[in-house]
Coordinates of C-alpha atoms and ligand atoms in Angstrom, one line a residue:
M1 CA 63.4 95.1 87.2
K2 CA 65.9 94.6 89.9
A3 CA 69.2 96.2 89.9
V4 CA 71.8 97.0 92.3
R5 CA 72.5 100.5 92.7
L6 CA 75.1 102.9 94.5
H7 CA 73.5 105.7 96.4
A8 CA 76.4 106.9 98.1
Y9 CA 80.1 106.5 98.3
D10 CA 81.3 104.2 101.3
Q11 CA 77.9 103.0 101.7
W12 CA 76.7 99.9 100.7
P13 CA 74.6 99.8 97.7
S14 CA 71.2 98.5 97.4
V15 CA 68.7 96.2 95.6
D16 CA 66.3 98.7 93.9
E17 CA 63.4 98.7 91.2
V18 CA 64.0 100.6 88.6
P19 CA 62.9 100.6 84.9
D20 CA 63.9 98.1 82.4
P21 CA 66.4 99.6 79.9
K22 CA 65.0 100.5 76.0
I23 CA 66.2 100.1 73.0
E24 CA 67.2 104.1 72.0
G25 CA 69.8 103.5 69.1
P26 CA 69.7 101.2 66.1
F27 CA 72.9 99.4 67.4
D28 CA 71.5 99.0 70.8
V29 CA 71.0 95.3 72.3
I30 CA 69.6 94.3 75.4
V31 CA 71.1 91.5 77.2
K32 CA 69.3 89.3 79.7
I33 CA 71.8 89.0 82.5
G34 CA 72.5 85.5 82.7
G35 CA 76.0 86.1 85.5
A36 CA 77.6 89.3 86.3
G37 CA 80.7 89.5 87.9
L38 CA 82.0 90.9 91.5
C39 CA 85.5 92.7 90.8
R40 CA 87.7 94.6 93.2
T41 CA 87.1 97.7 90.8
D42 CA 83.4 97.3 92.3
L43 CA 85.3 97.6 95.5
H44 CA 87.5 100.8 94.7
I45 CA 84.2 102.3 92.8
W46 CA 82.5 102.0 96.4
E47 CA 85.2 103.6 97.9
G48 CA 85.1 106.4 95.6
Q49 CA 88.6 105.7 94.1
W50 CA 86.9 106.3 90.6
A51 CA 84.5 109.3 91.1
P52 CA 87.2 111.6 89.8
K53 CA 87.4 109.8 86.6
T54 CA 84.0 109.0 85.5
G55 CA 82.2 112.0 87.1
I56 CA 78.9 109.7 87.0
E57 CA 76.0 110.8 88.8
L58 CA 74.6 108.6 91.8
P59 CA 72.7 106.7 92.2
Y60 CA 73.5 104.1 89.3
I61 CA 73.7 100.6 88.7
I62 CA 77.1 99.0 89.3
G63 CA 78.7 95.8 87.3
H64 CA 81.1 95.6 84.1
E65 CA 81.3 91.8 84.0
N66 CA 78.6 90.8 82.3
A67 CA 77.3 88.0 80.2
G68 CA 73.7 86.6 79.4
W69 CA 71.4 86.3 76.4
V70 CA 70.1 88.7 73.8
H71 CA 67.0 90.1 74.7
E72 CA 66.2 92.5 72.3
V73 CA 68.0 94.5 69.2
G74 CA 67.8 97.7 67.7
S75 CA 66.7 98.1 64.3
A76 CA 70.2 97.7 62.4
V77 CA 71.6 94.8 64.3
E78 CA 71.3 91.6 62.2
H79 CA 74.0 89.4 63.2
L80 CA 72.0 88.4 66.8
K81 CA 68.9 87.3 67.7
P82 CA 67.0 87.2 71.0
G83 CA 68.1 83.8 72.9
D84 CA 72.3 83.8 71.4
A85 CA 74.6 83.5 74.5
V86 CA 76.8 86.3 74.4
I87 CA 79.5 88.0 76.8
C88 CA 79.5 91.9 76.7
H89 CA 83.2 93.3 76.4
T90 CA 83.3 96.2 78.4
Q91 CA 83.0 98.9 75.6
E92 CA 80.2 100.0 73.9
T93 CA 82.8 101.2 71.1
C94 CA 81.9 103.5 67.8
G95 CA 83.8 101.6 65.2
F96 CA 84.6 104.4 63.3
C97 CA 87.4 106.2 65.4
L98 CA 91.3 105.1 64.6
P99 CA 91.7 103.6 67.7
C100 CA 88.5 101.4 66.8
R101 CA 89.8 100.8 63.2
R102 CA 92.9 99.5 64.8
G103 CA 91.1 96.9 66.9
D104 CA 92.4 98.9 69.8
D105 CA 88.9 98.8 71.9
M106 CA 89.6 100.3 75.2
H107 CA 91.2 103.2 73.8
C108 CA 88.0 104.3 71.1
L109 CA 87.3 107.7 71.2
D110 CA 83.5 107.7 71.7
S111 CA 83.1 104.7 74.1
T112 CA 81.0 104.1 77.0
F113 CA 81.7 101.4 79.9
P114 CA 78.8 100.2 81.3
G115 CA 79.5 99.5 85.3
I116 CA 81.5 102.5 85.2
N117 CA 80.5 105.5 83.6
V118 CA 76.8 104.3 82.5
D119 CA 74.5 101.4 84.1
G120 CA 75.8 98.3 84.2
G121 CA 74.7 94.7 84.6
W122 CA 74.2 93.8 88.3
A123 CA 70.6 93.7 87.2
E124 CA 68.3 91.3 85.5
Y125 CA 68.6 93.5 82.2
L126 CA 71.6 95.5 80.5
K127 CA 71.8 98.0 77.5
T128 CA 74.7 98.0 75.6
N129 CA 75.5 98.2 71.8
A130 CA 76.1 95.4 69.0
R131 CA 79.6 95.6 68.8
A132 CA 80.4 94.8 72.4
L133 CA 78.7 91.2 72.2
V134 CA 80.8 88.0 71.3
K135 CA 78.5 85.1 71.1
L136 CA 79.6 82.0 73.3
P137 CA 80.9 78.8 71.8
D138 CA 78.3 76.1 72.4
G139 CA 78.4 74.6 75.5
V140 CA 79.7 77.8 77.3
E141 CA 77.4 79.3 79.6
P142 CA 77.0 82.7 80.8
A143 CA 77.5 82.6 84.4
D144 CA 80.5 80.5 84.0
V145 CA 82.2 83.3 82.0
A146 CA 80.9 86.4 83.4
A147 CA 83.9 87.3 84.9
H148 CA 86.3 86.8 81.9
A149 CA 84.4 90.6 80.6
D150 CA 87.2 92.1 82.9
A151 CA 89.2 89.7 85.3
G152 CA 90.1 87.3 82.4
L153 CA 90.6 89.3 79.6
T154 CA 92.8 91.6 81.2
A155 CA 94.9 88.6 82.6
Y156 CA 94.6 87.2 78.8
H157 CA 95.5 90.6 77.3
A158 CA 98.8 91.4 79.3
T159 CA 99.9 87.6 78.9
K160 CA 99.2 87.7 75.0
K161 CA 101.1 91.2 74.9
A162 CA 104.4 89.7 76.8
N163 CA 104.1 86.7 74.3
L164 CA 104.0 88.7 71.2
D165 CA 107.0 90.7 72.9
G166 CA 108.6 87.5 72.9
A167 CA 109.1 87.6 76.5
M168 CA 107.6 84.2 77.2
M169 CA 109.8 82.0 75.0
P170 CA 111.1 78.1 76.2
G171 CA 113.7 78.6 79.0
M172 CA 112.6 82.3 80.1
F173 CA 111.1 83.0 83.2
S174 CA 107.3 84.3 83.9
V175 CA 106.5 85.4 87.6
I176 CA 102.6 85.8 88.6
I177 CA 102.3 87.9 91.8
G178 CA 98.8 87.1 93.2
V179 CA 97.0 84.0 91.9
G180 CA 93.4 85.3 92.7
G181 CA 90.6 86.1 90.2
L182 CA 92.7 87.7 87.6
G183 CA 96.1 85.8 88.0
H184 CA 94.3 82.1 88.1
I185 CA 93.4 83.1 84.2
G186 CA 96.7 84.4 83.7
L187 CA 98.1 81.6 84.9
Q188 CA 96.2 79.0 82.9
S189 CA 96.2 81.7 79.7
A190 CA 100.4 81.5 80.2
K191 CA 100.4 77.6 80.2
A192 CA 98.0 77.5 77.1
M193 CA 100.2 79.8 74.8
S194 CA 103.8 80.1 75.9
G195 CA 106.8 78.0 76.9
A196 CA 108.3 80.0 79.5
N197 CA 108.6 78.5 82.8
I198 CA 105.6 80.0 85.4
I199 CA 106.4 81.0 88.9
A200 CA 103.4 81.7 91.1
V201 CA 103.8 83.8 94.1
D202 CA 100.7 84.3 96.5
T203 CA 100.4 84.5 100.2
S204 CA 98.2 81.2 100.6
D205 CA 99.3 77.9 100.8
E206 CA 95.9 76.5 99.1
V207 CA 96.5 79.1 96.4
L208 CA 99.8 77.9 95.7
E209 CA 98.5 74.1 95.6
L210 CA 96.0 75.1 93.1
S211 CA 98.7 77.1 91.1
R212 CA 100.3 73.7 90.6
G213 CA 97.1 72.1 88.9
W214 CA 96.7 75.2 86.8
G215 CA 100.1 75.0 85.6
A216 CA 102.6 76.6 87.7
D217 CA 106.4 75.3 87.6
F218 CA 107.6 76.9 90.7
T219 CA 105.3 78.5 93.3
V220 CA 106.9 81.0 96.1
K221 CA 105.0 81.6 99.1
V222 CA 104.9 85.6 100.3
D223 CA 106.6 85.2 103.6
G224 CA 109.5 88.2 103.1
S225 CA 111.8 85.7 101.3
E226 CA 109.9 85.6 98.1
V227 CA 112.1 87.9 96.2
D228 CA 115.3 85.8 97.1
K229 CA 113.6 82.7 96.4
V230 CA 112.6 84.0 92.7
L231 CA 116.1 85.5 92.1
D232 CA 117.1 81.7 93.1
I233 CA 115.0 79.8 90.8
T234 CA 115.9 82.4 88.1
N235 CA 120.2 81.8 88.4
G236 CA 119.9 85.4 90.3
H237 CA 118.7 87.2 87.2
G238 CA 115.2 87.3 88.0
A239 CA 112.1 87.0 85.7
E240 CA 112.0 88.2 81.8
V241 CA 108.1 89.2 82.8
V242 CA 106.7 89.6 85.9
F243 CA 103.1 90.1 86.3
D244 CA 101.8 91.7 89.5
Y245 CA 98.3 91.2 89.8
V246 CA 98.3 92.9 93.1
G247 CA 99.4 96.4 92.9
E248 CA 99.6 97.1 96.7
K249 CA 100.6 95.7 100.3
G250 CA 104.3 95.8 98.8
A251 CA 103.8 94.1 95.8
L252 CA 104.7 96.2 93.5
E253 CA 108.5 96.7 94.9
S254 CA 108.7 92.8 95.1
A255 CA 107.5 92.9 91.4
W256 CA 110.4 95.3 90.4
A257 CA 112.8 93.3 92.5
M258 CA 111.8 90.1 90.6
T259 CA 111.9 91.7 87.1
R260 CA 115.4 91.3 85.6
R261 CA 117.7 93.3 83.2
H262 CA 115.7 94.3 79.8
G263 CA 112.6 92.8 81.5
F264 CA 109.1 93.4 81.6
H265 CA 106.9 94.4 85.1
Y266 CA 103.2 94.1 84.0
V267 CA 101.2 96.8 86.3
I268 CA 97.7 94.8 86.5
G269 CA 96.3 95.1 90.1
Y270 CA 96.6 98.6 91.2
G271 CA 96.2 100.7 94.2
E272 CA 99.5 102.2 95.3
N273 CA 102.0 104.7 93.5
V274 CA 105.4 103.6 91.8
N275 CA 108.4 104.6 93.2
V276 CA 111.6 104.0 91.8
P277 CA 114.7 105.8 91.1
T278 CA 114.6 106.5 86.8
I279 CA 118.4 105.5 87.2
D280 CA 117.6 102.1 87.8
I281 CA 114.9 101.8 85.0
I282 CA 117.5 103.2 82.5
S283 CA 120.5 101.4 84.0
T284 CA 119.1 98.4 83.6
E285 CA 116.7 99.4 80.6
R286 CA 113.6 97.6 83.0
S287 CA 110.0 98.5 81.5
F288 CA 106.7 99.6 83.2
I289 CA 103.8 98.3 81.4
G290 CA 100.3 99.3 82.1
N291 CA 97.2 97.2 81.1
L292 CA 93.4 98.1 80.4
V293 CA 91.0 95.1 79.9
G294 CA 91.6 93.7 76.4
T295 CA 90.2 94.1 73.2
Y296 CA 87.4 92.2 71.6
V297 CA 89.2 90.2 69.6
D298 CA 91.2 88.7 73.0
L299 CA 87.8 88.0 74.3
A300 CA 87.0 86.1 71.5
E301 CA 90.5 84.2 71.5
L302 CA 89.7 83.6 75.3
M303 CA 86.1 82.3 74.7
V304 CA 87.7 79.6 72.3
L305 CA 90.6 78.3 75.3
Q306 CA 87.1 78.3 77.7
A307 CA 85.5 76.0 75.2
E308 CA 88.7 73.9 74.8
G309 CA 88.9 73.3 78.5
K310 CA 92.4 74.9 78.9
V311 CA 91.2 77.9 81.0
T312 CA 88.6 77.5 83.5
L313 CA 86.9 80.1 86.0
H314 CA 87.3 79.2 89.5
T315 CA 83.9 81.1 90.9
Q316 CA 81.8 81.3 93.7
K317 CA 78.0 82.2 92.7
F318 CA 75.7 84.5 94.5
A319 CA 71.8 85.9 94.0
L320 CA 71.8 89.4 92.8
D321 CA 70.0 90.1 96.4
E322 CA 73.3 88.5 97.8
A323 CA 75.2 91.5 96.5
V324 CA 76.3 93.4 99.2
D325 CA 77.3 89.9 101.2
A326 CA 79.6 88.6 98.6
M327 CA 81.0 92.5 98.3
K328 CA 81.6 92.0 102.1
E329 CA 83.0 88.7 101.5
L330 CA 85.9 90.4 99.1
H331 CA 86.4 93.2 101.4
H332 CA 87.0 91.0 104.2
E333 CA 89.2 88.6 101.6
R334 CA 87.2 85.9 102.3
L335 CA 86.0 85.0 98.9
H336 CA 87.3 82.2 97.1
G337 CA 87.3 82.3 93.4
R338 CA 85.7 84.7 91.6
G339 CA 81.8 86.3 92.8
I340 CA 79.2 85.7 90.4
L341 CA 75.9 87.4 90.8
I342 CA 72.9 85.6 89.7
P343 CA 69.8 87.6 88.5
Ligands
LIG401 ZN1 86.1 94.1 87.0
LIG402 ZN1 85.9 104.5 68.6

């Protein structure tokens, strides 16, 4: 099959002919890829940021946002059959450890993460396991939802956590910094599940205009006055929740400054270090909250929002052969919507 493989860090990957993946265990499933998302994490992988964490040997197939159709199943898989449309949760979890029993898929003690520490989905076929697959509701096409596997799911998961924490009630404020690939799903999810007033913050007028359509009650342009503007909107207090989908280029400092006393600063975008005096943390009781993708259940719920039309992914499609072009577009901030590779 054709696959996009990374051969060296800081060098663009190449499209190679490689052997098709094979069923090895009874719960394995081979998915015929219908669409695979391009994520900023793929750029961070290419830069080598993930190398010390995963220790994966090169070359390998990148791509962790995958959806398609079941192609072949292992001997123990009875609830899935060839042709079923599915989206792949990013983790192949074990199902037996305590985090798995608690439904905490991302912290499974014996999992693999296709595209990060084993071969991923920028290819014609992907091997994963039966526990990872969420069947798509009727009428939902794999290529339209692939990026939900990580981007959408991460945004949904963070929004759901803040809701469950009671931090997005009517009369409260939620700030979304960076209404890009993740942020626009966070915004639509917030609208679908909370009563909070939503403030979209972005560098682009065009994105802010789109944000109003996605449900933002207020929009604020990043021009150096964004913290003051958010403080004005929130009566000088800041927001109960600030979702930082950027995590670099000064967004971190702004997000912290926009968070009100006893509020939550959700760290979702990443790249730079947190440098906050500890006395500020204790004296205002503000919290930093980390976010890592989401659970299988979160993904199934997000597919319901998608099927009901409450969440829509803004995408730009590319052929698998154009993977490097798509990466360059994202690298140079020219990509509008989420890049999706179609084999
Ligand atoms: Zn991703
Ligand atoms: Zn487990």
